[in-house]
Amino acid sequence: MSTRLATGGRLLNKSRTMGFSFNGKQLKGVEGDTLASALLANDQMLVGRSFKYHRPRGIVASGGEEPNALVGLGEDNKFEPNQRVTTTELFDGLTCTSQNHWPSLEFDVGVINSKLFARFLPAGFYYKMFIHPRPLWKHVYEPFIRQSAGLGKAPRDRDQDTYEHFYAFYDVVVIGGGVAGLQAAKAAGLAGAKVLLMEQDPHWGGRAPVDGGTIDGQDPQAFVDATLSELESMSNVTLRNRMMGAGVYDHGYVLGYERVNDHRPTAKGPRHRLWRIRAGQIITATGAIERPLSFAGNDIPGVMLASAVRDYVVNYGVSIGDRTVVVTNNDDAYLTAITLKEAGLEVPVILDARASGGGALADRAREMGIRVETGKGIASVKGNKRVEGVAICAQAGEGAVLEEIKCDAVAMSGGWSPVVHLWSHCGGKLVWDEAEAMFRPDPEKAPTGDTGEGFVIAAGAANGQFALGDALTDAQKAGEAAAKATGHKGKAGKAPAGEAPAYAAIEPVWMMPQGANIKLRMKAWLDFQNDVKVSDVQLAAREGFESVEHAKRYTTLGMATDQGKLSNINGLAILSDALGQAIPQTGTTTFRPPYTPISLSSIAGNAIGDTFQPIRKTPMHDWHEENGAHWEPVGAWRRPYTFQKPGESVEDAVTREIKQTRDSLGLLDASTLGKIIVKGPDAGKFLDMLYTNMMSTLKPGRCRYGLMCGENGFLQDDGVVARIDEDTFLCHTTTGGADSIHAHMEEWLQTEWWDWKVYTANVTEQYAQIGVVGPNSRKTLEKLTDDDISAEGLTFMGWKDITLDGIPARVYRISFSGELSYEISVPASRGRALWDRLVQAGEEYGVTPYGTEGLHVMRAEKGFIMIGDETDGTVIPQDLMMHWAISKKKEDYLGKRAQEREHMADPNRWKLVGLETTDGTVLPDGAYAVADGTNANGQRNVQGRVTSTYYSPTLDRGIAMGLVHNGPDRMGEVLDFPKVDGTIVKAKIVDQVFFDKDGEKQNV
Amino acid sequence: MSNAAVSALNGATVQGFARVEETGLHGMITLRGDLASAKVKKAVKEATGQDVPALRTINTGDSGAVAWMSPDELLVMVDYDQVDDTLATIESTLAGEHFLAVNVSDARAMFRVSGSGAGVREALAKLCPVDMAPGEFEPGMFRRTRMAQIPAAIWMPDAECVHIVCFRSVAEYTFNLLRDAVAEGGEVGLFS
Amino acid sequence: MLILDCPCCGVRGEETEFHSGGEAHLKRFGPGSSDDDFHGYLFEKVNPKGVHFERWRHVNGCGKWFHAARCTMTLEVFGTYSAQTLEPPQEIKDKITAKRPGWSWREFS
Amino acid sequence: MKRYSAFAVAREALRYHMGWERAWASPEPKKKYDVIIVGAGGHGLATAYYLGKNFGITNVAILEKGWLGGGNTGRNTTIIRSNYLQDPSAAIYEKSRSLYETLSQDLNYNVMYSPRGVIMLAQTEHEVRGYKRTAHANALQGVSTEFISPQRVKEIVPIINLDGPRYPVLGGLWQARAGTARHDAVAWGFARACSAMGMDIIQKCEVTGVSRDGGKVTGVTTNRGDIACDKLGIVVAGNSGHLADMAGFRLPIESVSLQALVSEPIKPCMDCVVMANTVHGYMSQSDKGEMVIGGGTDGFNSYTQRGSFHHIEETVRALVETFPMVARLKMLRQWGGIVDITGDRSPILSKTPVDGVFINSGWGTGGFKATPGSGWGFAELIAKGHSPLCDEFSLTRFKEGRFIDESVAAGVAH
């Protein structure tokens, strides 16, 4: 059983115990524990179930590479599925539950997948089964598969924690706070570079303090402490722990995932902070990960990476078992045996697959009285939910059992793989190192940045430099190179001397024993979480899934939450062997960010709730809010759709607003309309190119409605242009168009007609704009001003600067409703004041503020088009019968050439008409008019469609506009508009102006 | 019922590890023209008492400030009730030139984040992709950039304070961003 | 996540300050031009694998348009320059030649 | 070809699965083929499959520079729907969807077509009108969709947040028979079937040139020698411009990087696909339990299969707002693929200026759903010179101003 030792635990503060619960069981750990070490200290080795076969799963690793030990952490709005116990710091009151089993962790029904059906469920079985009968896939098979897959429970509540981003800029970013990272940061810092050193764990120093050796004659911990304090004293160096280098992106962009409060969930401040760092050079000192060995039963709880076994003893004072069999193909695992022995634990045997055996450490082990068997391996592991023993065999053979040894733990080491993820994210290439049996970064093929030069340097074990001394020298070199590359040439000092026992050469062992028969291969796990075994990869190869990507996708090897940190190399070695080709020929799958999973919340940052997206508000927004506004999002703006009175339906409110406006007086907040000043000697010429009609002839003091097209010919925007003086125009755009049209103008001025003398300014928000509309609009305004705005004093399509109750205002006499109407423009900061004044002044006329829907209906009653309704990006002004707004005199305007193209010049296009249902009802939104027959694809032919359709309170009937094939030539014809349910609505083609055809209402 | 001018948030404030306040109405004029021309220099001088600022800088004084917006654009800042006179001055000085001067006082909202130098730098570094480190961003500089999801301009009148100008319609969004950025417990401890 | 140097205001900004405007050095064809010329102007893209010339606007900054010479395979930026020109500056063309000998893009090389 | 079935699996199990044959052969290229398809992605393989199945043309080679299905086929978010507005789009996507219904049986390969339904959320009045218009169009196009109420949306997607502070959900366009499929399986299933018909799938074979005699294609040069053909079909999303360049014509196409991401797997919590176009996010849950999330495209041309991080941020932001429960999930993996964007964002299935060369490209961000339909139509185009499914998607439409613009309904993303 695993337990807490009396001695050891360099990272612990044993004086502070912490209570936590696992599956409801109350347990105790101490400060400094990870959840993993605390669970092991309580003999909780079994922590989960595998993905496919629901096999019992125990902790195999001590870091971010852990594939098995995932739990549901916390409760309610703090619940987080798939939390890795090896990287979860223990805190007082932590609660967690194991995953992917039913009814319980100890007894999981799903395990029958393994017991009975495992051999019937090889890699890719689901591609070959469940094909017939067809409906069963969706309704029976898939639900079953989905239910048994999926690991952690889905959270239910909204996250209550906060998150944020942070932008930082450094010459050199060092990722990994082991001795190599520390040395690299020191070198770069001394040379004068601005350095950030980040470490994902709470503590610094990485493996060195566990693995031993000496640095400049001292214990590695001493070097770590000394270097840390030195770095802390350097003003140009920033140290950050609990921060993982999550991803490396183009042009030196690095994501730093800082887990600010995961270890103290009640503290103030953000839970995670996502650093978006721009680095001149990046040093990946991310260390290496130990590989498992592939022998039968290597997935049984109690089988663990040798280095992890060592970590738990040294860092956390936890023993995995009393009797630990060590199995290896390299010298490193001997350290584990020695450490265990020194801790007073039994190591019945070290199985060294190498015939030649190990080096200095092996001798040391023997001296300590540990039995060492060379050329031997494990045929199979005994036990089910916990290791009970191992059967030994010759590595060279097929697995004939030589001896069985009782043990409760197995420490395995298949060699080490440099952590090359961050090197590879942005295109760094790898080389296969035959001697060390590993892929390591190819220094010739580093990822390149905006200058075309490499911007990532791997250092230490991450660069394949495993020996302590080599790692430190390599790190020094990396630090100097990074500093130099960022223009810092100061003295970088020199690397300290690292001393550690020399290792004998590793011998690659991809399968144990080498000739393992199929029964053993079907029990030799590669991917512990996804249940991918040696036999599965071999099957994939046999079936022609020869590309490493095919094999990965077919078997799901490396697609689990650990992204194959333990399984990938073993898997592609097995694949290469099956294909009879060298490993580098097979190559690796692509490494993608993040290095280990990061919370979606940290990516969203603080863009949540009222900071999710900006909401633009007009100066009158609060009044609308207080007066029953039913809001409609328009672009980033909020505009009142209508103002509901208590007990009033939305439809009734709209009807009331329209009636009241047409009968007497309405107010519209038109502040969101775009307002762009265009000034200069060439302003007229410029606007003539922008608009389809002639603007240069407009007289100062007058307004003109205009249309704008893109180079594609399609109608883009419309609005009223006012000429302020000889060389100044004010262009009104649609609400949505304000920014895009201003950008459109600047684009043409800057990139095509840069010699034209024109300046523009977007003054949309400088003004609050209020539409005063209806028969009593003039009377109302006259109460507030002495200026002459009479029929003669301010004629239709004219504008004038006046004073309204002391507020300087510009009045445009224009109408989008057909009523006598004025648009008043005042400084935004006076908008609310004027609005209040108008509401007050209009009281005697029963003034009614109205919203966007009233606006839309009234313009439709008058047959005015609306950008976005009558237009949809495929409509040209000619379709809308607006030839009057297309200048014949002009040689050119944006879109003119496009409109000459065959299809657009075709006389037989769908054109704008009015539509009246024969029974007075309202035509459904977006309905199409059908024609006889079907097209080549069997689709019903159509001859038109509804573009706007409303109930008209003024006419008390449905009115609509639409685009109909040759519509204007077919007045009076009745068309069929099928509803979605197939029933037909009949509508007659009529003139699009439904109300006050002669425009008498505004002509007063 | 007064009809006095009101700024977007009417001087709202919030206190975290730094203080955020909307600073009310300010006179602002967008001036576009040939920044190298003697007449523009003269106009700016007469309007604000300042010289035309160098690339991405701001010149400040008692009678006004002027910031470099783009190669052909300046932002002239004076007291809110001064703006019409200032505009008139500019118009008359530049009479006959090709230029554009327009009052944008009401189209903008202005914020002030103050506290420790480290605090205000950190708050802004949470929102803008700009190096806010001492030495990289200093008083006198003027930077237009992205603040979360909106465009904004920032500068430091002194080492303990940052000013932010954004569009009036998004004043509330900006305020909320800054509220979150200065929330207690969010100190990064980088620039201190 | 690109970094670009805005030649108009000197900011070395990250991509999110900028807006990409597609292919640069387009020659506008208006009324009277042939269908092929107009089609080429509006639709046919070089879309090269390698050296590319494109338009950018410093939208969250000085608001100016400029041109960039960039490699679409490596995202290397050879240089940025004024939008008020009909062809890339010689020094940028030389720089590209040094790094991508034999390059050509439309009529430029 | 040995048939796949539960019985076959059981039979093989007793032999420890040693008896399975190769899913597809890997032959050496012949000197000449009737038709060469460049690109062994889903569309290319489907084209070959229907050339054989519908027109008996089996002397076909499919050339792939990498590994089959390794392009966008293996990188997309596996959404299948046909609720398109414009007739030509609705026709080819619905043809495709209907082929998916029976594809597992046709190919004797379980592609896991899961008609779990797709909702496109309407979050503005403009979107409401746009989707109602689409529903009307679909009814006449034989595509079964309906516009549903917010309450109905909530019933179908319990985890959705109907009234986010920013955009309320005003309804949705619901296509019940839309859904997802296993993307790799689609490529593998077609490949296995093509191989069984005697077609040559040649991987790691990169086309380096297109040989012509006057205006007519005669073959291709590759890193594995010259191969002659009568007809050449180019189906190389992400490299279309490059191949067209070799063949001597230019396309109205720009190549950009499109990103996607998946979360860690969780137990089933969402049994349909939701697309929220106003806030730019869409999400579904894979059979493995991962939340599959589609991101945005870069604004600039790129041939790197990476993208800029702020698009991931924008998408995740939208989904955390729309589905608050995902907040504490973690991003497991993000990736990018290169997509071809045309002048009207609709595909090109067309003859080309070079006699005998046909191009299938420009699927933008929405190609996977079209895989079988695209193959069906493109095969007909190659075999007969025209196809009702393809005719509207001709290269010449841009010159004529005859756009097929889908964004008009409500800025619908694919």
Short mmCIF file of C-alpha atoms in Angstrom, two decimals, chain D residues 102-382:
data_model
loop_
_atom_site.label_atom_id
_atom_site.label_comp_id
_atom_site.label_asym_id
_atom_site.label_seq_id
_atom_site.Cartn_x
_atom_site.Cartn_y
_atom_site.Cartn_z
CA THR D 102 -27.23 6.44 -46.11
CA LEU D 103 -23.49 6.87 -46.56
CA SER D 104 -22.53 4.32 -43.88
CA GLN D 105 -24.58 1.70 -45.70
CA ASP D 106 -23.41 2.73 -49.19
CA LEU D 107 -19.76 2.54 -48.15
CA ASN D 108 -20.17 -0.32 -45.66
CA TYR D 109 -18.22 1.96 -43.32
CA ASN D 110 -19.71 3.62 -40.27
CA VAL D 111 -19.19 7.35 -40.83
CA MET D 112 -21.34 7.98 -37.75
CA TYR D 113 -23.73 10.39 -39.41
CA SER D 114 -25.66 11.75 -36.47
CA PRO D 115 -28.76 13.76 -37.46
CA ARG D 116 -28.96 15.45 -34.09
CA GLY D 117 -30.17 18.76 -35.49
CA VAL D 118 -28.63 22.19 -36.05
CA ILE D 119 -29.93 25.45 -34.61
CA MET D 120 -28.82 28.81 -35.92
CA LEU D 121 -29.67 31.36 -33.26
CA ALA D 122 -31.42 34.57 -34.24
CA GLN D 123 -30.18 37.29 -31.88
CA THR D 124 -31.21 40.43 -33.74
CA GLU D 125 -34.39 41.48 -35.56
CA HIS D 126 -32.34 41.38 -38.73
CA GLU D 127 -31.39 37.77 -38.12
CA VAL D 128 -35.00 36.89 -37.34
CA ARG D 129 -36.09 38.27 -40.72
CA GLY D 130 -33.14 36.63 -42.44
CA TYR D 131 -33.87 33.19 -41.03
CA LYS D 132 -37.60 33.46 -41.68
CA ARG D 133 -36.69 34.21 -45.28
CA THR D 134 -34.42 31.17 -45.32
CA ALA D 135 -37.17 28.98 -43.90
CA HIS D 136 -39.50 30.11 -46.70
CA ALA D 137 -36.84 29.47 -49.32
CA ASN D 138 -36.03 26.06 -47.86
CA ALA D 139 -39.68 25.00 -47.96
CA LEU D 140 -39.66 25.57 -51.73
CA GLN D 141 -36.25 23.93 -52.11
CA GLY D 142 -37.31 20.71 -50.41
CA VAL D 143 -35.13 21.42 -47.39
CA SER D 144 -36.94 20.78 -44.12
CA THR D 145 -36.32 23.65 -41.70
CA GLU D 146 -38.42 25.73 -39.35
CA PHE D 147 -38.10 28.96 -37.42
CA ILE D 148 -38.54 28.14 -33.74
CA SER D 149 -39.26 30.14 -30.61
CA PRO D 150 -36.78 30.90 -27.82
CA GLN D 151 -38.66 28.48 -25.55
CA ARG D 152 -38.25 25.72 -28.14
CA VAL D 153 -34.54 26.56 -28.41
CA LYS D 154 -34.24 26.15 -24.65
CA GLU D 155 -36.01 22.78 -24.76
CA ILE D 156 -33.60 21.52 -27.39
CA VAL D 157 -30.50 23.07 -25.75
CA PRO D 158 -31.05 23.23 -22.00
CA ILE D 159 -27.54 24.57 -21.37
CA ILE D 160 -28.14 27.72 -23.40
CA ASN D 161 -28.41 31.17 -21.83
CA LEU D 162 -31.42 32.72 -23.58
CA ASP D 163 -31.04 36.27 -22.36
CA GLY D 164 -27.39 37.16 -22.29
CA PRO D 165 -26.90 40.76 -21.27
CA ARG D 166 -25.82 41.53 -24.81
CA TYR D 167 -28.06 39.66 -27.24
CA PRO D 168 -31.30 37.97 -26.28
CA VAL D 169 -32.13 34.79 -28.22
CA LEU D 170 -35.14 35.76 -30.35
CA GLY D 171 -35.55 32.37 -31.96
CA GLY D 172 -33.67 30.07 -34.24
CA LEU D 173 -33.58 28.35 -37.59
CA TRP D 174 -33.88 24.64 -36.79
CA GLN D 175 -32.97 21.82 -39.14
CA ALA D 176 -33.80 18.57 -37.37
CA ARG D 177 -32.13 16.25 -39.90
CA ALA D 178 -28.88 18.19 -39.94
CA GLY D 179 -26.08 17.04 -37.67
CA THR D 180 -22.53 15.77 -37.63
CA ALA D 181 -20.41 12.86 -38.87
CA ARG D 182 -16.98 11.44 -38.07
CA HIS D 183 -14.80 13.41 -40.46
CA ASP D 184 -11.90 10.94 -40.79
CA ALA D 185 -14.31 8.07 -41.36
CA VAL D 186 -15.82 9.88 -44.34
CA ALA D 187 -12.42 10.06 -46.05
CA TRP D 188 -11.50 6.51 -45.03
CA GLY D 189 -14.83 5.08 -46.11
CA PHE D 190 -14.63 6.68 -49.56
CA ALA D 191 -10.97 5.66 -49.88
CA ARG D 192 -11.77 2.04 -49.04
CA ALA D 193 -14.62 2.01 -51.56
CA CYS D 194 -12.51 3.64 -54.31
CA SER D 195 -9.71 1.18 -53.70
CA ALA D 196 -12.21 -1.68 -53.90
CA MET D 197 -13.31 -0.40 -57.32
CA GLY D 198 -9.71 -0.69 -58.50
CA MET D 199 -8.85 2.98 -58.35
CA ASP D 200 -5.32 3.98 -57.36
CA ILE D 201 -4.96 6.16 -54.29
CA ILE D 202 -1.37 7.39 -54.38
CA GLN D 203 -0.27 9.13 -51.21
CA LYS D 204 2.94 11.14 -50.75
CA CYS D 205 2.64 12.04 -54.42
CA GLU D 206 2.97 15.78 -54.98
CA VAL D 207 1.92 17.34 -58.27
CA THR D 208 4.61 19.73 -59.47
CA GLY D 209 3.21 20.67 -62.85
CA VAL D 210 0.30 20.32 -65.26
CA SER D 211 1.20 19.25 -68.81
CA ARG D 212 -0.82 20.66 -71.67
CA ASP D 213 -0.96 20.20 -75.41
CA GLY D 214 -2.18 23.48 -76.77
CA GLY D 215 -5.26 24.29 -74.73
CA LYS D 216 -5.77 20.72 -73.55
CA VAL D 217 -4.49 18.89 -70.51
CA THR D 218 -2.36 15.80 -71.13
CA GLY D 219 -1.22 14.88 -67.65
CA VAL D 220 0.68 15.93 -64.58
CA THR D 221 4.27 15.84 -63.44
CA THR D 222 4.80 14.63 -59.89
CA ASN D 223 7.58 13.79 -57.48
CA ARG D 224 6.83 10.19 -58.51
CA GLY D 225 7.13 10.75 -62.24
CA ASP D 226 4.90 11.94 -65.05
CA ILE D 227 1.37 10.59 -65.21
CA ALA D 228 -0.85 11.05 -68.26
CA CYS D 229 -4.60 11.59 -68.20
CA ASP D 230 -7.52 12.68 -70.37
CA LYS D 231 -9.21 14.65 -67.65
CA LEU D 232 -7.89 16.33 -64.55
CA GLY D 233 -9.93 17.26 -61.50
CA ILE D 234 -8.32 19.67 -59.06
CA VAL D 235 -9.73 19.29 -55.55
CA VAL D 236 -7.08 20.76 -53.28
CA ALA D 237 -8.66 23.15 -50.79
CA GLY D 238 -6.05 25.53 -49.50
CA ASN D 239 -3.83 25.02 -52.52
CA SER D 240 -6.30 25.70 -55.33
CA GLY D 241 -4.64 28.94 -56.37
CA HIS D 242 -1.30 27.17 -56.43
CA LEU D 243 -2.54 24.32 -58.65
CA ALA D 244 -4.49 26.70 -60.91
CA ASP D 245 -1.26 28.62 -61.32
CA MET D 246 0.43 25.41 -62.55
CA ALA D 247 -2.43 24.84 -64.98
CA GLY D 248 -2.07 28.42 -66.20
CA PHE D 249 -5.11 30.26 -64.90
CA ARG D 250 -5.96 32.43 -61.95
CA LEU D 251 -8.83 32.04 -59.47
CA PRO D 252 -11.03 34.55 -57.64
CA ILE D 253 -9.77 32.96 -54.44
CA GLU D 254 -7.82 33.94 -51.36
CA SER D 255 -6.41 31.41 -48.92
CA VAL D 256 -6.70 32.12 -45.22
CA SER D 257 -6.31 30.17 -42.02
CA LEU D 258 -9.44 28.99 -40.21
CA GLN D 259 -9.20 27.82 -36.60
CA ALA D 260 -11.05 25.41 -34.38
CA LEU D 261 -10.62 23.99 -30.90
CA VAL D 262 -11.90 21.25 -28.64
CA SER D 263 -12.42 21.11 -24.90
CA GLU D 264 -11.57 18.18 -22.67
CA PRO D 265 -14.21 15.46 -22.93
CA ILE D 266 -17.20 15.57 -20.58
CA LYS D 267 -20.37 13.49 -20.31
CA PRO D 268 -23.11 14.30 -22.85
CA CYS D 269 -24.66 17.74 -22.19
CA MET D 270 -25.72 18.91 -25.64
CA ASP D 271 -27.36 16.80 -28.32
CA CYS D 272 -27.36 19.18 -31.26
CA VAL D 273 -25.24 21.79 -33.03
CA VAL D 274 -25.72 25.45 -32.12
CA MET D 275 -24.46 28.30 -34.26
CA ALA D 276 -24.54 31.84 -32.91
CA ASN D 277 -23.52 34.03 -35.82
CA THR D 278 -24.08 37.41 -34.20
CA VAL D 279 -21.43 36.68 -31.59
CA HIS D 280 -19.34 34.44 -33.89
CA GLY D 281 -19.37 31.11 -32.15
CA TYR D 282 -20.64 27.65 -32.82
CA MET D 283 -20.41 24.47 -30.81
CA SER D 284 -21.33 20.81 -30.77
CA GLN D 285 -20.30 17.83 -28.65
CA SER D 286 -18.38 14.96 -30.20
CA ASP D 287 -19.15 11.34 -29.42
CA LYS D 288 -15.96 11.36 -27.34
CA GLY D 289 -17.49 14.14 -25.23
CA GLU D 290 -15.30 17.02 -26.37
CA MET D 291 -17.02 20.33 -27.03
CA VAL D 292 -16.09 21.05 -30.65
CA ILE D 293 -15.82 24.77 -31.28
CA GLY D 294 -15.36 26.62 -34.55
CA GLY D 295 -13.30 29.77 -34.63
CA GLY D 296 -12.83 32.58 -37.11
CA THR D 297 -10.59 33.11 -40.12
CA ASP D 298 -7.56 35.35 -40.25
CA GLY D 299 -8.05 38.50 -42.28
CA PHE D 300 -4.85 37.95 -44.24
CA ASN D 301 -3.55 35.36 -46.70
CA SER D 302 -1.73 32.52 -45.04
CA TYR D 303 -0.59 29.01 -45.84
CA THR D 304 0.44 28.20 -42.28
CA GLN D 305 -1.98 25.83 -40.61
CA ARG D 306 -2.00 28.14 -37.63
CA GLY D 307 -4.02 31.22 -36.85
CA SER D 308 -3.99 34.30 -34.68
CA PHE D 309 -5.03 33.73 -31.10
CA HIS D 310 -7.51 36.59 -30.88
CA HIS D 311 -9.92 34.64 -33.08
CA ILE D 312 -9.89 31.83 -30.51
CA GLU D 313 -10.48 34.44 -27.83
CA GLU D 314 -13.44 35.97 -29.68
CA THR D 315 -15.08 32.58 -30.17
CA VAL D 316 -14.53 31.32 -26.64
CA ARG D 317 -15.82 34.61 -25.26
CA ALA D 318 -19.02 34.19 -27.24
CA LEU D 319 -19.53 30.61 -26.09
CA VAL D 320 -18.91 31.33 -22.41
CA GLU D 321 -21.61 33.97 -22.74
CA THR D 322 -24.00 31.73 -24.67
CA PHE D 323 -23.34 28.56 -22.66
CA PRO D 324 -22.22 29.68 -19.19
CA MET D 325 -21.54 26.10 -18.11
CA VAL D 326 -18.54 25.80 -20.42
CA ALA D 327 -16.65 28.45 -18.46
CA ARG D 328 -14.80 25.94 -16.28
CA LEU D 329 -14.04 23.53 -19.10
CA LYS D 330 -10.54 23.60 -20.51
CA MET D 331 -9.25 24.00 -24.04
CA LEU D 332 -7.55 20.74 -24.91
CA ARG D 333 -6.30 21.53 -28.38
CA GLN D 334 -6.52 24.25 -31.02
CA TRP D 335 -5.56 23.98 -34.67
CA GLY D 336 -5.91 25.63 -38.03
CA GLY D 337 -6.62 24.71 -41.62
CA ILE D 338 -6.27 26.66 -44.86
CA VAL D 339 -9.53 27.53 -46.58
CA ASP D 340 -10.23 29.04 -49.98
CA ILE D 341 -12.46 32.11 -49.90
CA THR D 342 -14.06 33.23 -53.18
CA GLY D 343 -15.45 36.59 -54.26
CA ASP D 344 -18.98 35.65 -53.14
CA ARG D 345 -17.95 33.10 -50.49
CA SER D 346 -19.61 30.31 -52.47
CA PRO D 347 -17.71 27.41 -54.02
CA ILE D 348 -16.46 26.97 -57.57
CA LEU D 349 -17.29 23.68 -59.36
CA SER D 350 -16.40 24.44 -62.91
CA LYS D 351 -14.71 23.87 -66.19
CA THR D 352 -11.60 26.00 -66.58
CA PRO D 353 -9.87 27.86 -69.40
CA VAL D 354 -7.82 24.66 -69.91
CA ASP D 355 -9.70 21.94 -71.80
CA GLY D 356 -10.05 18.83 -69.67
CA VAL D 357 -9.18 20.56 -66.41
CA PHE D 358 -11.97 20.91 -63.87
CA ILE D 359 -11.77 22.72 -60.55
CA ASN D 360 -13.59 22.09 -57.31
CA SER D 361 -12.65 24.73 -54.78
CA GLY D 362 -13.65 27.76 -52.79
CA TRP D 363 -15.68 25.95 -50.14
CA GLY D 364 -14.44 28.47 -47.64
CA THR D 365 -15.29 27.44 -44.13
CA GLY D 366 -18.08 25.02 -45.03
CA GLY D 367 -16.75 22.22 -47.20
CA PHE D 368 -17.13 19.13 -45.04
CA LYS D 369 -20.91 19.11 -45.08
CA ALA D 370 -20.82 19.17 -48.87
CA THR D 371 -18.44 16.24 -49.30
CA PRO D 372 -20.71 13.61 -50.89
CA GLY D 373 -22.83 16.14 -52.79
CA SER D 374 -19.78 17.91 -54.13
CA GLY D 375 -18.35 14.57 -55.24
CA TRP D 376 -21.65 13.58 -56.85
CA GLY D 377 -21.96 16.81 -58.84
CA PHE D 378 -18.29 17.19 -59.69
CA ALA D 379 -18.12 13.59 -60.95
CA GLU D 380 -21.08 14.34 -63.23
CA LEU D 381 -19.40 17.54 -64.42
CA ILE D 382 -16.20 15.65 -65.25
#
